[in-house]
Short mmCIF file of C-alpha atoms in Angstrom, two decimals:
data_model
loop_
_atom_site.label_atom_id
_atom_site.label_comp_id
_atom_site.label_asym_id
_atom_site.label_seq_id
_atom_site.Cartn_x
_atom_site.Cartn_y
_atom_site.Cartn_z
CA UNK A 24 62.63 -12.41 -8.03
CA UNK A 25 59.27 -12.66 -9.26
CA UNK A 26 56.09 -11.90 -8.10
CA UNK A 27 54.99 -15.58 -6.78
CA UNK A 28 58.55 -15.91 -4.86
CA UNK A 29 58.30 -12.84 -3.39
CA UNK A 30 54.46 -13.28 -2.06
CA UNK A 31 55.58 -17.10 -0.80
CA UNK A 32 58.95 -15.71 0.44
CA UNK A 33 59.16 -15.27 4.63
CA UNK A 34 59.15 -12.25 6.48
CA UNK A 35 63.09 -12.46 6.84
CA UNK A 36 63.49 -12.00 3.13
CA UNK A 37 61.41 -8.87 3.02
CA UNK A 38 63.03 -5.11 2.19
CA UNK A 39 63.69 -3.80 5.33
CA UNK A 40 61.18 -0.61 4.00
CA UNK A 41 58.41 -3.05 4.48
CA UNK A 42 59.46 -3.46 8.10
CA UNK A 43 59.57 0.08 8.77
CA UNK A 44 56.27 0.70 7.51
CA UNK A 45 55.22 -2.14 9.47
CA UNK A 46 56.60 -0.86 12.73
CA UNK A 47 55.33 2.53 12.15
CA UNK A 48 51.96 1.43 11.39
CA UNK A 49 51.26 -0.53 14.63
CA UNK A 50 52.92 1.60 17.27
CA UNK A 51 50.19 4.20 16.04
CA UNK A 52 47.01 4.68 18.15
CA UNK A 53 47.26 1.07 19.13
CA UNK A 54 47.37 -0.24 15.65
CA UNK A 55 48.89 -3.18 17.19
CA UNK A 56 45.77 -4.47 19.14
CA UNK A 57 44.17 -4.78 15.72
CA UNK A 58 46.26 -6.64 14.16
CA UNK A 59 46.93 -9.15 16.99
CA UNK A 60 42.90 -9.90 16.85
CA UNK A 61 43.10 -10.66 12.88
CA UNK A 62 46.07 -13.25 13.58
CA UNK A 63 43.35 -15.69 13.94
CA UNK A 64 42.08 -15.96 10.12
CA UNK A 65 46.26 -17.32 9.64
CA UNK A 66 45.10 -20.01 12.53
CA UNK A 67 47.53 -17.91 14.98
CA UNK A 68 47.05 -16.57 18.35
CA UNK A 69 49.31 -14.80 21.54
CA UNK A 70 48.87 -15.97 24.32
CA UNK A 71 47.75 -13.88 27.47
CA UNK A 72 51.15 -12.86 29.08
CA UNK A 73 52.62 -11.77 25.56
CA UNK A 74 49.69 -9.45 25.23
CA UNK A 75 50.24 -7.97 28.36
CA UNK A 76 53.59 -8.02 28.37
CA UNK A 77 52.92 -5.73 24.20
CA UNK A 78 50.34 -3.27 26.65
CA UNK A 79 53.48 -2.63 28.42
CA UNK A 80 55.66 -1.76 25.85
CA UNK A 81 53.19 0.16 24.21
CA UNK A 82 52.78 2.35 27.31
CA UNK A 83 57.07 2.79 26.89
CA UNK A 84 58.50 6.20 26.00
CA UNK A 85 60.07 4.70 22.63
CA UNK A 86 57.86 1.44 23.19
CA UNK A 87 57.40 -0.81 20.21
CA UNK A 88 55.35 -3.53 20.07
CA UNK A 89 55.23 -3.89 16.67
CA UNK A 90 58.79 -5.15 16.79
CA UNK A 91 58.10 -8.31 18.99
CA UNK A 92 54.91 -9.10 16.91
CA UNK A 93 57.32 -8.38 13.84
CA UNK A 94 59.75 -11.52 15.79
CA UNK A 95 56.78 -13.45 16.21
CA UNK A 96 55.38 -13.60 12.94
CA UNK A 97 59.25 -14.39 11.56
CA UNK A 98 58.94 -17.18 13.92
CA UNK A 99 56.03 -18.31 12.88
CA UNK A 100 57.88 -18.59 8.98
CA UNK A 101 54.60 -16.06 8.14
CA UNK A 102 54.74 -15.63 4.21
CA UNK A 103 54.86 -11.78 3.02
CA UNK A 104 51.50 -13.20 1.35
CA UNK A 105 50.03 -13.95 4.92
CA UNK A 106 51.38 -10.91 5.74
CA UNK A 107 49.29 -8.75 2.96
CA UNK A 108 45.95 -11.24 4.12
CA UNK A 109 46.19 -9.87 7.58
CA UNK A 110 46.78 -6.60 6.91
CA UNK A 111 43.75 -6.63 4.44
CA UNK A 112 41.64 -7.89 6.78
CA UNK A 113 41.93 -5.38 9.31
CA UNK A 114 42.91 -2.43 6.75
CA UNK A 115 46.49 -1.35 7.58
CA UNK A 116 46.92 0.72 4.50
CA UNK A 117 50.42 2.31 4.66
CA UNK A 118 52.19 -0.98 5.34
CA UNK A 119 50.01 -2.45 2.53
CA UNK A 120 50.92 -0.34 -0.17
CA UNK A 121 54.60 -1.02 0.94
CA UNK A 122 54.01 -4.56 0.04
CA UNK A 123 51.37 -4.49 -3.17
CA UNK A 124 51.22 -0.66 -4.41
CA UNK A 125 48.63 0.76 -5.36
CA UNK A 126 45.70 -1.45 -7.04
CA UNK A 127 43.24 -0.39 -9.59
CA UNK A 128 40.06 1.12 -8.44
CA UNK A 129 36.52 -1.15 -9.61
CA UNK A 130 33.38 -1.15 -8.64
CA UNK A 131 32.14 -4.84 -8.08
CA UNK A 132 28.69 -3.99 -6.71
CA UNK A 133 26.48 -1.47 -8.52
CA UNK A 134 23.00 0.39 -7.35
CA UNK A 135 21.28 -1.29 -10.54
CA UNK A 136 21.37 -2.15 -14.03
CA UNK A 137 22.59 0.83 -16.34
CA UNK A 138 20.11 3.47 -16.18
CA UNK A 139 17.68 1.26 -14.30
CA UNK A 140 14.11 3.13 -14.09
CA UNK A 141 12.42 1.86 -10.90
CA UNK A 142 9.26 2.99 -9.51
CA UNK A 143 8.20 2.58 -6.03
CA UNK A 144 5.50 3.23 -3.43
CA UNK A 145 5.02 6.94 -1.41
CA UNK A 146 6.26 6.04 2.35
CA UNK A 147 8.37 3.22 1.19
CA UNK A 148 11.99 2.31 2.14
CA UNK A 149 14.75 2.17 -0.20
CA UNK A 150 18.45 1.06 -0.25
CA UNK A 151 20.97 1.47 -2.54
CA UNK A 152 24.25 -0.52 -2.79
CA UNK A 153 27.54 0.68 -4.32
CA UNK A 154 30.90 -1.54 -3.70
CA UNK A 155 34.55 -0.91 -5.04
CA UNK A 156 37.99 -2.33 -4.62
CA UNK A 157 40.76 -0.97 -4.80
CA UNK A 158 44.36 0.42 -2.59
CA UNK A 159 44.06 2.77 -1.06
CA UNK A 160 40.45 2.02 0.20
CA UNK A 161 37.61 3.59 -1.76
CA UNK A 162 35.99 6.30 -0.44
CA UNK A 163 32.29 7.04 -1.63
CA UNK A 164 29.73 10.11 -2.36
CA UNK A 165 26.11 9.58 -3.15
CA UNK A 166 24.66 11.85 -5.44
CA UNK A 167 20.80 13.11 -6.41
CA UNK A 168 20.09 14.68 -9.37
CA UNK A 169 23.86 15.47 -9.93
CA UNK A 170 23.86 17.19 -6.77
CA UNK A 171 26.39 15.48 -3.33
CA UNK A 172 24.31 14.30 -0.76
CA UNK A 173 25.83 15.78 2.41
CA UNK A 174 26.99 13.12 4.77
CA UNK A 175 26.29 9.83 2.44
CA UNK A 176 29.60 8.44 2.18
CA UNK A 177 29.10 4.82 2.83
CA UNK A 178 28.28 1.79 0.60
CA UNK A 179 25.01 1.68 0.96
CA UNK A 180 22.34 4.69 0.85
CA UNK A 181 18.97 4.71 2.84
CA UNK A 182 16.11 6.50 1.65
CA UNK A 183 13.59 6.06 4.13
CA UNK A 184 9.77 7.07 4.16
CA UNK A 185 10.44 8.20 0.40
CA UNK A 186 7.98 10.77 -1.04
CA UNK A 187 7.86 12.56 -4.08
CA UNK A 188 10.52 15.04 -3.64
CA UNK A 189 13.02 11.50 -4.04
CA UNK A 190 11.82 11.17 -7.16
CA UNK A 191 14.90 11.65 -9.84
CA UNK A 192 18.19 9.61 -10.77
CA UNK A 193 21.00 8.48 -7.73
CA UNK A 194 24.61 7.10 -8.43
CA UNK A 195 27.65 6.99 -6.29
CA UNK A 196 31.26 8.26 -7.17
CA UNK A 197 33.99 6.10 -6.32
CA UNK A 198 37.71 7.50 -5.70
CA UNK A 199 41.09 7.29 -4.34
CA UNK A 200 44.31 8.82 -4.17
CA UNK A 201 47.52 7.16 -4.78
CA UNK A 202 50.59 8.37 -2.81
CA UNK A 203 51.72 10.43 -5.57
CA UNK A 204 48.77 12.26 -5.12
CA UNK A 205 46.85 11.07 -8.31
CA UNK A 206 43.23 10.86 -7.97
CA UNK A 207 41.12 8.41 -9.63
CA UNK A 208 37.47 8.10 -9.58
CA UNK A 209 34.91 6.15 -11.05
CA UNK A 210 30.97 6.47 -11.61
CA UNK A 211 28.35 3.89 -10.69
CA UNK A 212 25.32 3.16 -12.59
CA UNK A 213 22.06 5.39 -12.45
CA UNK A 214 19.22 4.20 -10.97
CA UNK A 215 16.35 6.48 -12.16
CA UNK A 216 13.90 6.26 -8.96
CA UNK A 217 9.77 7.33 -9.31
CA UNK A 218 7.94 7.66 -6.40
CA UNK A 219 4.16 7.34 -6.87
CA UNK A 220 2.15 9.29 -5.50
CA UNK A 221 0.15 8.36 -2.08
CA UNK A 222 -3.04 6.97 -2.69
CA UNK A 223 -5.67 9.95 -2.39
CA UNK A 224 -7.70 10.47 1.12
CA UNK A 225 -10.49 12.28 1.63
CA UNK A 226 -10.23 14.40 4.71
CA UNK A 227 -13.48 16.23 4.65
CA UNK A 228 -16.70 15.91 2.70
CA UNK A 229 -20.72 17.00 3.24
CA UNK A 230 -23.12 15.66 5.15
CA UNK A 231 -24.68 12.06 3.85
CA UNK A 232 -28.15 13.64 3.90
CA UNK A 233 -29.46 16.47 2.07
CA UNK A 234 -33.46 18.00 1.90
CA UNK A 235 -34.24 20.84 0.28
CA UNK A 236 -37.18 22.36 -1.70
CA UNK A 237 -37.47 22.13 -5.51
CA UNK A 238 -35.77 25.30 -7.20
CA UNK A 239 -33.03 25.71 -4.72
CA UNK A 240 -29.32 25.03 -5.14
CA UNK A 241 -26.93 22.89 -3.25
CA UNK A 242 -22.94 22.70 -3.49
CA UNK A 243 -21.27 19.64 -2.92
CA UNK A 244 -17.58 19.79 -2.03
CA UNK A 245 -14.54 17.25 -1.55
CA UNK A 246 -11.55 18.36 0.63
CA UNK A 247 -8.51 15.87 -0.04
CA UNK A 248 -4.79 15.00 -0.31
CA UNK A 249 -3.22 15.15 -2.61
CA UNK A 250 -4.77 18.31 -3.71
CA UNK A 251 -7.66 18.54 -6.07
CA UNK A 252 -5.68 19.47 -9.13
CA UNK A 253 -3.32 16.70 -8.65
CA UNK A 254 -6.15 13.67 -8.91
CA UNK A 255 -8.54 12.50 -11.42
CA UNK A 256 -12.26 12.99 -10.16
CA UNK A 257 -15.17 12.00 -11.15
CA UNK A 258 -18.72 12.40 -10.00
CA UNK A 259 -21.70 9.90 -9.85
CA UNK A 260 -25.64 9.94 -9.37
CA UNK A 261 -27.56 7.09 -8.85
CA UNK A 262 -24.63 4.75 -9.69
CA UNK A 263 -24.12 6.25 -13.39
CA UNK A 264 -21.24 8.80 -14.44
CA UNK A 265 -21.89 12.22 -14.62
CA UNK A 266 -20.55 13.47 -17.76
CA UNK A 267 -17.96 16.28 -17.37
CA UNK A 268 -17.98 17.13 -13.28
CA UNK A 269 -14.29 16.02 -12.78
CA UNK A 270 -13.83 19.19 -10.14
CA UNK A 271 -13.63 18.90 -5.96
CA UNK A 272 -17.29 20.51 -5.84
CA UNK A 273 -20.64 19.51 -7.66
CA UNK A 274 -23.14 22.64 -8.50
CA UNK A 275 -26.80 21.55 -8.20
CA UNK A 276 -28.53 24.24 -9.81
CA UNK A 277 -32.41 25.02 -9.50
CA UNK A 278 -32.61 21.56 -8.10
CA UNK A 279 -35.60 19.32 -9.31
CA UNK A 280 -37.06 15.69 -8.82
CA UNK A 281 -34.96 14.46 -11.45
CA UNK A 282 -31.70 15.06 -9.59
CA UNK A 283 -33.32 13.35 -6.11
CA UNK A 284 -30.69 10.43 -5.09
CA UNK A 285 -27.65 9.18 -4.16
CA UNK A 286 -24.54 11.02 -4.99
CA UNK A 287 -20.69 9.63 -4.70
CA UNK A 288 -17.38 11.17 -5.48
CA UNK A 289 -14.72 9.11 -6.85
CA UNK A 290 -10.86 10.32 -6.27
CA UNK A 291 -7.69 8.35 -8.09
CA UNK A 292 -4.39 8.20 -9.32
CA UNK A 293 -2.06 5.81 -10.56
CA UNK A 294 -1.46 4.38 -7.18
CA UNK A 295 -5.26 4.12 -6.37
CA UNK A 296 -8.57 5.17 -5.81
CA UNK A 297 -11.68 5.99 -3.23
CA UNK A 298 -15.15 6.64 -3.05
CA UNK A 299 -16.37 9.10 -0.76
CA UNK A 300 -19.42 8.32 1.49
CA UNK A 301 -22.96 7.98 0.18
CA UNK A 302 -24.48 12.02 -0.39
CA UNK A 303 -28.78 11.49 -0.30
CA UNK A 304 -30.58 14.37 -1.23
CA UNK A 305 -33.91 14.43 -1.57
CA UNK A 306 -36.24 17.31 -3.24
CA UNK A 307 -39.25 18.40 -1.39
CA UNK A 308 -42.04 20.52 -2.75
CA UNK A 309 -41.38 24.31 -2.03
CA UNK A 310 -43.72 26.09 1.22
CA UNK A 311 -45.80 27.40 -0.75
CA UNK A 312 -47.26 24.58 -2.55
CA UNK A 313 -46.93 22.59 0.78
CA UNK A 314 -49.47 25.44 2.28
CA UNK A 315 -52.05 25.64 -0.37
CA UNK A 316 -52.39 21.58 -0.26
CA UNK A 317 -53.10 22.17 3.45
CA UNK A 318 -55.73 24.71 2.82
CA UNK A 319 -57.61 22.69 0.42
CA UNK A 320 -57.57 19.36 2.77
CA UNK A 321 -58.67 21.74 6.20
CA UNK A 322 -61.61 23.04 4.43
CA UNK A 323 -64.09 24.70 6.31
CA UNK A 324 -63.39 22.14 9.95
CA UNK A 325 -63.56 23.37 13.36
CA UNK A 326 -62.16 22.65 16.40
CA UNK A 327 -64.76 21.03 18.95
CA UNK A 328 -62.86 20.19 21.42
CA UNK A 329 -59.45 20.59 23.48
CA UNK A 330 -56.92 18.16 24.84
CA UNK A 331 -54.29 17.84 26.77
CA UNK A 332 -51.52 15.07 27.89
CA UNK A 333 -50.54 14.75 31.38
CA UNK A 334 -47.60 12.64 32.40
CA UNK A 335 -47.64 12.09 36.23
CA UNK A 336 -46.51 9.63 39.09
CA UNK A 337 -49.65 7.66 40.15
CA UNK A 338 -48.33 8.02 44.14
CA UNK A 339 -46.26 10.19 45.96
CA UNK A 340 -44.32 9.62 49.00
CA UNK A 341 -43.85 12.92 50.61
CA UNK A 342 -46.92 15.24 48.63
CA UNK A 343 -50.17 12.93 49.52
CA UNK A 344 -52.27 15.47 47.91
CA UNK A 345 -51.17 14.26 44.32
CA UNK A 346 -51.99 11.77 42.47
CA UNK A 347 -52.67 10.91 38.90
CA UNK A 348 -56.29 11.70 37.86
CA UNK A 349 -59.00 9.17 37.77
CA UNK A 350 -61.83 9.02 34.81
#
């Protein structure tokens, strides 16, 4: 008989193996209940009583309600190939195989292209798909960097609030085992995954206004993250580059006039930059030129006088002896 009869052939004309397999399938753990909800994709249904009536049996010492549901469907004239559709759909293997043997393992769905380099954002979400076919059912492992991630077995893989440690190539293995105890397995494509690093933030930096006197130094430091060493920097006065001050602190050495002004600091990467807040400094004359100018401008003047301000209620309620003086 060939392969077309056989699927389109009834349930009466099956090997009495496939029954067996049948039977023992759905008397297990309530197998049964299952596969009485999936009758509906053949357009099928039991009524109310009959399910109560397989709860009973199933609670039997020696119970089977896979046997009536077994009558049923041969009443029905259910094809072995309806048969294999149900059984699919709510993945009772053992009778399955019975019926079809074992079918090639393939993956349908793959994470990416071949070898697919994709860069995304620091903090960002990522999912990766991996589907397969295949009897017995696939099962799956996720791998990163050649090494099994522990307890990513599914289809799909989530990489949430990804940072740079994610960085680095992710593909699933796909296997199965046959009931002679053959394994087969299958690779999915790599997807080679960058993460960019987080745009840099400045978390502490100096005050926006500096004076001090000519001659003296002043340091200017940048605290950020990422780290220092792992940004570009740059440095600017009065709105123009300063050549070659690409480090987290600025040296102002025996400050003068000339380097009066504004002062900004400039952090980036490839995902960004930002400008720190405006630095002023401005250069005052040192004490003792500041003394010697007032010397000249006192000259030989005198005080003629004394004064004094008083700041004073013009009444008082309870003290009538003060008041504010009159001229």
């Amino acid at each position: 008989m060939s392969r077309n009869s056989v699927l389109s052939s009834t349930l009466e004309q099956c090997p009495y193996n496939v029954f067996l397999s049948f039977q023992k399938c759905l008397d297990n753990s309530d197998n049964w209940k299952l596969f009485v909800k999936s009758l509906t994709i053949l357009g099928k249904e039991l009524s109310s009583l009959e399910i109560d009536q397989l709860d009973i049996e199933s609670r039997k010492i020696g119970g089977s309600p896979a046997k009536y549901i077994w009558f049923k469907l041969q009443s029905w004239l259910t094809t072995t190939q309806e048969l294999i559709t149900v059984l699919r759909h709510c993945q009772l293997l053992d009778p399955l195989l019975v019926l079809v043997g074992p079918e090639p393992l393939e993956i349908i769905t793959h994470p990416g292209s071949d070898e697919e380099d994709r860069f995304v954002d620091h903090g960002a979400k990522v999912i990766l798909t991996c589907e397969a076919k295949g009897l017995p059912l696939p099962s799956y492992q996720w791998f990163h960097n050649n090494q099994a991630l522990p307890k990513e077995n599914g289809t799909q893989l989530c990489l949430d609030n990804i940072n740079c440690d994610d960085t680095g190539a992710y593909y699933c293995q796909v296997s199965h085992t046959h009931p002679d105890s053959t394994e087969y397995k299958l690779f999915s494509h790599y997807v080679n995954l960058t993460v960019k690093p987080p745009i840099p933030r400045i978390t502490s930096q100096p005050n926006e206004l500096h004076a001090l006197h000519s001659g003296r130094s002043l340091m200017l430091r940048i605290y950020c993250v990422p780290p220092p060493e792992e940004v570009q920097i740059n440095w600017y006065h009065n709105g123009q580059l300063l050549t070659g001050e690409h480090s987290s602190v600025l040296f102002l050495e025996n400050i003068s006039s000339q380097q009066e002004g504004h002062y900004l600091c400039e952090l980036s990467n490839e995902s960004g930059s930002v400008f720190s807040k405006d630095m002023n400094v401005i250069v005052v004359p040192p004490p003792s030129t500041l003394r010697s100018h007032d010397a000249d401008d006192a000259g030989d003047r005198r005080a003629s006088c004394k004064m004094a301000l008083l700041i004073a209620n013009y009444t008082y309620d309870n003290m009538q002896n003060l008041k504010t003086p009159c001229k």
